[in-house]
XYZ file of C-alpha atoms in Angstrom:
532
model
C 0.000 0.000 0.000
C 1.036 3.584 -0.443
C 1.204 6.199 2.216
C 1.036 8.988 -0.250
C -2.187 10.086 1.241
C -0.421 10.678 4.493
C 2.712 12.584 3.775
C 4.292 12.382 0.408
C 7.817 11.114 0.403
C 10.380 11.453 -2.346
C 9.128 10.975 -5.842
C 11.067 7.755 -6.142
C 12.853 5.452 -3.720
C 16.501 6.218 -3.200
C 19.022 3.409 -3.495
C 20.479 2.202 -0.236
C 23.992 3.308 -1.242
C 22.864 6.832 -2.108
C 20.922 7.217 1.138
C 23.776 5.780 3.193
C 26.296 8.098 1.548
C 24.076 11.081 2.319
C 23.922 10.105 5.976
C 27.654 9.306 5.982
C 28.585 12.748 4.677
C 26.492 14.476 7.331
C 27.797 12.143 10.024
C 31.376 12.663 8.850
C 30.939 16.412 9.302
C 29.659 15.792 12.811
C 32.481 13.385 13.684
C 35.166 15.713 12.348
C 33.777 18.494 14.511
C 33.614 15.964 17.327
C 37.337 15.348 16.944
C 37.956 19.107 16.976
C 35.851 19.248 20.140
C 37.975 16.533 21.731
C 41.167 18.299 20.679
C 39.896 21.421 22.447
C 38.915 19.433 25.553
C 42.304 17.688 25.617
C 44.022 21.062 25.343
C 41.958 22.529 28.197
C 41.728 19.517 30.511
C 44.157 16.830 29.288
C 43.727 13.629 31.290
C 43.414 15.384 34.640
C 41.196 14.597 37.596
C 38.682 17.252 36.491
C 38.628 15.769 32.992
C 37.680 12.415 34.516
C 34.823 14.148 36.381
C 33.444 15.760 33.230
C 33.673 12.586 31.160
C 31.670 10.703 33.791
C 29.056 13.481 34.020
C 28.764 13.561 30.221
C 28.907 9.803 29.696
C 25.888 8.997 31.895
C 23.209 10.967 29.966
C 25.080 10.294 26.730
C 24.881 6.565 27.407
C 21.145 6.822 28.069
C 20.857 8.904 24.882
C 22.285 5.969 22.956
C 19.464 3.832 24.281
C 16.801 6.299 23.129
C 18.233 8.225 20.192
C 20.206 5.480 18.451
C 19.231 2.344 20.304
C 16.254 0.694 21.910
C 13.652 3.393 21.382
C 14.520 3.882 17.735
C 14.609 0.143 17.106
C 11.150 -0.251 18.652
C 9.548 2.950 17.359
C 10.641 2.900 13.701
C 9.208 -0.568 12.863
C 5.858 0.328 14.446
C 5.738 3.710 12.705
C 6.684 2.006 9.411
C 3.826 -0.411 9.923
C 1.411 2.503 10.384
C 2.813 4.160 7.260
C 2.348 0.955 5.297
C -1.363 1.152 6.084
C -1.461 4.719 4.751
C -3.688 6.290 7.406
C -2.564 9.885 7.999
C -4.670 10.451 11.088
C -3.479 7.230 12.724
C 0.189 8.094 12.060
C -0.146 11.565 13.561
C -2.049 10.261 16.567
C 0.653 7.669 17.227
C 3.358 10.352 17.033
C 1.461 12.601 19.473
C 0.853 9.834 21.981
C 4.395 8.471 21.839
C 5.704 12.011 22.377
C 3.545 12.333 25.475
C 4.514 8.970 26.941
C 8.223 9.264 26.169
C 8.433 12.893 27.277
C 6.615 12.203 30.543
C 8.869 9.302 31.505
C 12.017 11.221 30.586
C 10.969 14.259 32.621
C 10.438 12.047 35.652
C 13.782 10.253 35.263
C 15.628 13.526 34.661
C 14.082 15.211 37.702
C 14.960 12.302 39.988
C 18.540 12.185 38.694
C 19.079 15.923 39.198
C 17.755 15.733 42.759
C 19.792 12.624 43.576
C 22.963 13.478 41.629
C 25.307 12.258 44.425
C 23.598 8.879 44.259
C 23.994 8.821 40.475
C 27.680 9.690 40.845
C 28.099 6.887 43.382
C 26.373 4.423 41.086
C 28.423 5.201 37.977
C 31.772 6.254 39.512
C 31.998 4.569 42.944
C 35.767 4.919 42.947
C 35.403 8.706 43.218
C 34.010 8.395 46.763
C 37.573 8.243 48.091
C 38.267 11.749 46.736
C 35.649 14.202 48.172
C 36.568 17.071 45.827
C 36.420 14.842 42.748
C 33.133 13.303 43.866
C 31.539 16.714 44.587
C 32.553 18.145 41.213
C 31.123 15.089 39.444
C 27.815 15.423 41.338
C 27.575 19.143 40.521
C 28.171 18.539 36.805
C 25.633 15.701 36.680
C 22.957 18.177 37.820
C 23.776 20.288 34.771
C 24.318 17.579 32.173
C 21.531 15.145 33.034
C 18.666 17.241 31.539
C 20.493 16.683 28.243
C 18.936 13.204 28.373
C 15.407 14.593 27.984
C 16.362 17.066 25.278
C 18.441 14.715 23.146
C 16.030 11.799 23.514
C 13.224 13.943 22.138
C 15.638 14.917 19.386
C 16.172 11.211 18.699
C 12.406 10.710 18.619
C 12.127 13.445 16.003
C 14.980 11.872 14.055
C 13.186 8.519 14.018
C 10.146 10.166 12.429
C 12.246 11.955 9.816
C 14.205 8.781 8.964
C 10.988 6.819 8.523
C 9.799 9.451 6.053
C 13.085 9.319 4.140
C 14.514 12.594 5.524
C 17.889 11.164 6.532
C 20.068 14.282 6.217
C 18.534 16.378 9.010
C 18.932 13.824 11.846
C 22.443 13.007 10.607
C 23.422 16.704 10.640
C 21.917 17.490 14.043
C 24.887 16.173 16.144
C 27.028 18.844 14.496
C 25.264 21.322 16.769
C 26.405 19.453 19.899
C 30.020 19.768 18.875
C 29.679 23.424 17.954
C 28.077 24.240 21.315
C 30.773 22.396 23.279
C 33.593 24.046 21.339
C 32.063 27.460 21.989
C 31.656 26.598 25.676
C 35.284 25.472 26.012
C 36.836 28.366 24.090
C 34.624 31.298 25.094
C 32.671 30.367 28.245
C 35.378 28.617 30.279
C 37.027 31.903 31.219
C 33.949 32.838 33.263
C 34.152 29.717 35.470
C 36.583 28.982 38.276
C 36.566 25.374 37.026
C 36.704 25.237 33.172
C 35.080 21.796 33.148
C 31.842 23.398 34.376
C 31.660 25.431 31.171
C 31.659 22.177 29.208
C 28.790 20.864 31.331
C 26.707 23.945 30.496
C 27.689 23.542 26.855
C 26.198 20.038 26.881
C 22.891 21.351 28.242
C 22.812 24.181 25.704
C 23.508 21.718 22.884
C 20.547 19.531 23.845
C 18.130 22.448 23.586
C 19.571 23.654 20.277
C 19.367 20.197 18.670
C 15.760 19.647 19.716
C 14.592 23.025 18.439
C 16.511 22.601 15.175
C 14.434 19.605 14.049
C 11.019 21.130 14.737
C 10.623 23.032 11.436
C 11.413 19.872 9.471
C 8.785 17.915 11.383
C 6.298 20.686 10.674
C 7.156 20.498 6.978
C 5.973 16.865 6.832
C 3.059 17.681 9.146
C 4.413 15.478 11.928
C 5.285 18.048 14.608
C 4.069 16.305 17.790
C 1.426 17.648 20.128
C 2.194 15.474 23.163
C -0.723 13.566 24.619
C -0.584 11.270 27.613
C -2.191 8.062 26.346
C -0.331 5.202 27.938
C -3.078 2.741 27.038
C -2.837 3.436 23.273
C -2.190 0.132 21.393
C 0.672 1.653 19.386
C 2.335 3.038 22.514
C 1.916 -0.282 24.299
C 3.418 -2.138 21.342
C 6.440 0.166 21.306
C 6.912 -0.272 25.063
C 6.650 -4.053 24.716
C 9.344 -4.025 22.045
C 11.459 -1.411 23.764
C 11.850 -2.861 27.255
C 13.984 -5.848 26.215
C 15.629 -3.797 23.471
C 16.900 -1.367 26.122
C 19.362 -4.081 27.006
C 19.809 -5.987 23.785
C 20.605 -3.220 21.313
C 23.092 -1.356 23.501
C 25.327 -4.103 24.838
C 28.472 -2.428 23.573
C 27.481 0.830 25.266
C 26.644 -0.928 28.520
C 30.026 -2.596 28.390
C 31.697 0.781 27.882
C 29.787 2.157 30.857
C 30.947 -0.773 32.988
C 34.458 0.104 31.860
C 33.954 3.604 33.259
C 32.721 2.266 36.591
C 35.714 -0.055 36.947
C 38.098 2.614 35.655
C 37.032 4.894 38.510
C 39.024 2.528 40.756
C 42.111 2.709 38.530
C 44.797 5.456 38.518
C 43.762 9.025 37.692
C 43.584 9.476 33.928
C 42.221 6.008 33.187
C 38.734 7.314 32.344
C 40.214 9.997 30.098
C 42.492 7.499 28.304
C 39.499 5.297 27.623
C 37.451 8.294 26.472
C 40.010 9.537 23.941
C 40.610 6.064 22.496
C 36.896 5.278 22.374
C 36.244 8.529 20.514
C 38.620 7.494 17.736
C 36.956 4.102 17.384
C 33.606 5.903 17.288
C 34.652 7.810 14.152
C 34.399 4.931 11.638
C 31.599 3.393 13.693
C 29.490 6.528 13.416
C 30.375 7.563 9.884
C 29.779 4.174 8.299
C 28.017 1.621 10.507
C 25.445 3.905 12.123
C 24.822 5.609 8.777
C 24.146 2.269 7.101
C 22.000 1.075 10.016
C 20.001 4.325 9.907
C 19.032 3.599 6.308
C 18.686 -0.173 6.660
C 16.231 -0.261 9.593
C 13.316 1.662 7.983
C 13.724 -0.338 4.773
C 13.930 -3.681 6.575
C 10.839 -2.711 8.583
C 8.928 -1.784 5.421
C 9.937 -4.986 3.632
C 9.010 -7.092 6.634
C 5.632 -5.350 6.934
C 5.063 -6.058 3.240
C 6.064 -9.726 3.574
C 8.955 -9.459 1.104
C 11.405 -11.885 2.748
C 13.659 -12.196 -0.321
C 14.293 -8.463 -0.462
C 14.645 -8.419 3.341
C 17.536 -10.881 3.156
C 19.158 -9.087 0.218
C 19.036 -5.750 2.065
C 20.615 -7.275 5.172
C 23.337 -8.928 3.080
C 24.099 -5.585 1.432
C 24.405 -3.953 4.857
C 26.936 -6.533 6.050
C 29.087 -6.202 2.914
C 29.018 -2.417 3.112
C 30.069 -2.420 6.761
C 32.998 -4.777 6.186
C 34.185 -2.675 3.249
C 35.013 0.073 5.764
C 35.455 -1.841 9.031
C 38.397 -4.020 7.996
C 40.651 -1.253 6.587
C 39.702 1.066 9.455
C 40.770 -1.610 11.935
C 44.141 -2.082 10.242
C 44.741 1.692 10.025
C 43.928 2.363 13.690
C 46.165 -0.485 14.851
C 49.116 0.851 12.846
C 48.586 4.576 13.348
C 47.442 4.688 16.980
C 50.268 6.873 18.342
C 50.524 9.255 15.346
C 46.766 9.866 15.441
C 46.713 10.506 19.190
C 49.781 12.769 19.048
C 48.371 14.740 16.106
C 44.938 15.237 17.628
C 45.445 15.469 21.361
C 49.023 16.044 22.532
C 48.786 19.761 23.196
C 48.405 21.867 26.330
C 47.629 19.638 29.313
C 47.939 16.371 27.354
C 51.240 14.617 28.126
C 53.275 12.001 26.244
C 52.476 9.461 28.971
C 48.764 10.084 28.343
C 49.277 9.373 24.630
C 51.099 6.129 25.431
C 48.339 4.942 27.750
C 45.577 6.007 25.335
C 47.280 4.115 22.499
C 47.074 0.882 24.493
C 43.316 1.168 24.986
C 42.834 2.427 21.423
C 44.423 -0.702 19.985
C 42.418 -2.884 22.349
C 39.127 -1.213 21.380
C 40.110 -1.383 17.707
C 40.250 -5.172 17.879
C 36.494 -4.992 18.409
C 35.724 -2.423 15.710
C 34.577 -5.013 13.157
C 31.986 -6.621 15.480
C 30.945 -3.191 16.826
C 30.039 -2.222 13.256
C 28.443 -5.564 12.377
C 26.164 -5.355 15.425
C 24.759 -2.059 14.099
C 23.491 -3.925 11.020
C 22.665 -7.309 12.554
C 20.499 -5.965 15.384
C 18.036 -4.176 13.027
C 17.463 -7.560 11.382
C 15.710 -8.634 14.577
C 14.033 -5.339 15.440
C 12.561 -4.943 11.965
C 10.819 -8.272 12.634
C 9.691 -6.887 16.004
C 11.750 -9.551 17.771
C 13.424 -7.970 20.779
C 13.780 -11.073 22.928
C 16.484 -12.832 20.940
C 18.992 -9.935 21.094
C 18.351 -9.714 24.837
C 19.270 -13.340 25.400
C 22.376 -12.851 23.292
C 23.140 -9.618 25.125
C 23.011 -11.311 28.507
C 25.554 -13.875 27.341
C 27.841 -11.134 26.004
C 27.426 -9.057 29.170
C 28.356 -11.911 31.476
C 31.331 -12.784 29.276
C 32.481 -9.157 29.366
C 32.306 -9.000 33.164
C 34.266 -12.234 33.530
C 36.914 -11.051 31.063
C 37.118 -7.668 32.824
C 38.148 -9.352 36.048
C 40.424 -11.819 34.279
C 42.288 -9.075 32.398
C 42.139 -5.920 34.507
C 43.469 -7.334 37.785
C 46.735 -8.809 36.428
C 47.348 -5.973 33.940
C 46.874 -3.361 36.646
C 48.848 -5.267 39.281
C 51.919 -5.980 37.166
C 52.021 -3.167 34.574
C 49.542 -0.480 35.729
C 47.610 -0.731 32.451
C 44.322 -2.071 33.753
C 42.392 0.306 31.488
C 43.684 -1.596 28.436
C 42.253 -4.784 29.916
C 38.834 -3.118 30.124
C 38.992 -2.188 26.454
C 40.201 -5.645 25.433
C 37.361 -7.355 27.332
C 34.830 -5.079 25.632
C 36.240 -5.955 22.208
C 36.141 -9.691 22.918
C 32.536 -9.562 24.129
C 31.583 -7.646 20.968
C 32.873 -10.534 18.832
C 30.758 -12.939 20.858
C 27.717 -10.676 20.533
C 28.050 -10.249 16.765
C 28.626 -13.960 16.179
C 25.552 -14.969 18.140
C 23.410 -12.319 16.412
C 24.474 -13.610 12.998
C 23.731 -17.198 13.955
C 20.399 -16.129 15.454
C 19.310 -14.467 12.222
C 19.883 -17.755 10.429
C 17.853 -19.719 12.956
C 15.054 -17.225 13.610
C 14.706 -15.439 10.277
C 16.156 -17.972 7.878
C 18.790 -15.465 6.754
C 21.419 -16.839 4.404
C 24.349 -14.961 2.944
C 24.056 -14.426 -0.799
C 26.614 -15.980 -3.196
C 29.920 -14.201 -3.757
C 31.185 -13.850 -0.190
C 34.310 -15.943 -0.797
C 35.464 -13.708 -3.635
C 34.532 -10.575 -1.713
C 36.573 -11.629 1.337
C 39.565 -12.384 -0.892
C 39.323 -8.880 -2.391
C 39.152 -7.326 1.076
C 42.071 -9.383 2.358
C 44.393 -8.475 -0.507
C 43.476 -4.783 -0.408
C 43.915 -4.444 3.363
C 47.236 -6.300 3.255
C 48.525 -3.920 0.573
C 47.270 -0.898 2.499
C 48.926 -2.111 5.713
C 52.283 -2.543 3.968
C 51.975 0.987 2.576
C 51.222 2.457 6.015
C 54.011 0.502 7.705
C 56.611 1.703 5.216
C 55.241 5.231 5.469
C 55.756 5.199 9.231
C 59.416 4.306 8.726
C 59.880 7.461 6.653
C 58.121 9.710 9.127
C 59.930 9.963 12.442
C 59.745 12.743 14.997
C 56.012 13.183 15.626
C 56.707 14.528 19.123
C 58.948 17.337 17.865
C 56.704 18.500 15.030
C 54.174 21.291 15.287
C 50.438 20.785 14.806
C 50.436 21.591 11.081
C 53.405 19.332 10.306
C 51.825 16.471 12.241
C 48.517 16.943 10.425
C 50.152 17.055 6.984
C 52.166 13.878 7.588
C 49.148 12.031 9.011
C 47.018 13.139 6.090
C 49.674 11.962 3.634
C 49.698 8.525 5.271
C 45.896 8.285 5.239
C 45.611 9.406 1.610
C 48.330 6.995 0.479
C 46.804 4.087 2.402
C 43.305 4.827 1.084
C 44.562 5.117 -2.486
C 46.305 1.750 -2.277
C 43.244 0.110 -0.736
C 40.883 1.456 -3.394
C 43.282 0.653 -6.225
C 43.691 -2.967 -5.138
C 39.939 -3.390 -4.642
C 39.348 -2.115 -8.177
C 42.140 -4.280 -9.553
C 40.490 -7.293 -7.912
C 37.273 -6.582 -9.788
C 35.103 -4.596 -7.357
C 32.865 -2.049 -9.103
C 30.551 0.675 -7.850
C 27.520 -1.187 -9.158
C 28.400 -4.035 -6.771
C 27.918 -1.664 -3.836
C 24.606 -0.168 -4.883
C 21.739 -1.453 -2.829
C 18.312 -0.954 -4.298
C 15.298 -0.547 -2.087
C 13.118 -3.335 -3.438
C 9.404 -2.933 -3.359
C 7.322 -5.485 -1.533
């Protein structure tokens, strides 16, 4: 059925590649600004005690944002909204949007209010190791009061983005995070001088960014006549269906984020700087994850949901297969590049001002450990929507519990000896997270075969051979390039950036050239959006 009577979408369906590239470009802009933001933060705070406080205060609502904006809520809401669109009833779609806005907004306001009132309890829960340092604990509690309302604002922004994505407006939600980075850069550079503790300026920048992002999307919702008028209607069948799907998805879809949060809790017991080292290394892993995997998942989920609602299982499987191939095309070379270029990247981006060489060394250890899990991190972003598009949230939860338990066991097995003997316990946290991600991705893939009958399409053997040869050639190029470039510590910012860019351009050129020489063509990457 058509939903043209509701709100007219694009005149024709975009290909999956074109839509993903659009989202990737917008996300790349956001991630580049995010790196600039982190460079500014590193320059102002380094890996100090106050930096640890801010990263905890920012990570808590940001983690919950992942559940709502990019995780469980989106995975539950988009399939239901797509189902309503498939039926083509304008009034029913708008009513669902209004009632979901009321239910989601009401719950978030309650949670936010409780967290602001009980910020010391929240700080104790997520950073128990800070209790031994009263000043550090108090600063963290004060910043949580400022940053936690960001959860309400950005979750409503994520809700708006889910609507826009379902209606094929991918660019606006992908661009919106740019505003967060702009606000935080402005706060660090211009507002910090008015605070006795510069980290407090960053906390206010987070709050300001949440409001700006939410307001930014409103005109675009109005343009498609989907600007919500919140109504409290908890008993609405659509709301109840979303809640039913969302509750288990809260755990299942965000296992990697929960693992990262557990890392923060355990890192609060490790030497000062551990949380900051993990933050800086995680941010670099997040760059390819956000630019490619999340962009592809953003496009794949609405299309998988539509195909599932229309009963087109053949196209459903083909779309999922395309998503996996597209992710690996970027995940494998990104993994090799981050493993080889860990120190040069960290030195180029962060070693200024308060950031010391010892901080770079420690961050490089956790960066390499996290990087070992980059491939499964990215695969999970595509595999999980395969379940949620089918409105199956229970299977990922069972898999998530297994991965969570494995991560906790590996944390203890790795962190204790690494910290005791070499004082690098933070690298053990990152390594355990990467290992649990492999387990999670493997079980999700197997589950799709059992539950949904998913089978990889022909041609994977040849594709893997192409990837292997291209990445090997790229790695050799980068390794030899590193031998020519020596003296990163002595160079200025511009010289570092130029040398790093030269390495990245050379490595990318070799990778692309070998892939083309092995027979890969652009038409092989295009994913159509088949009609049911």
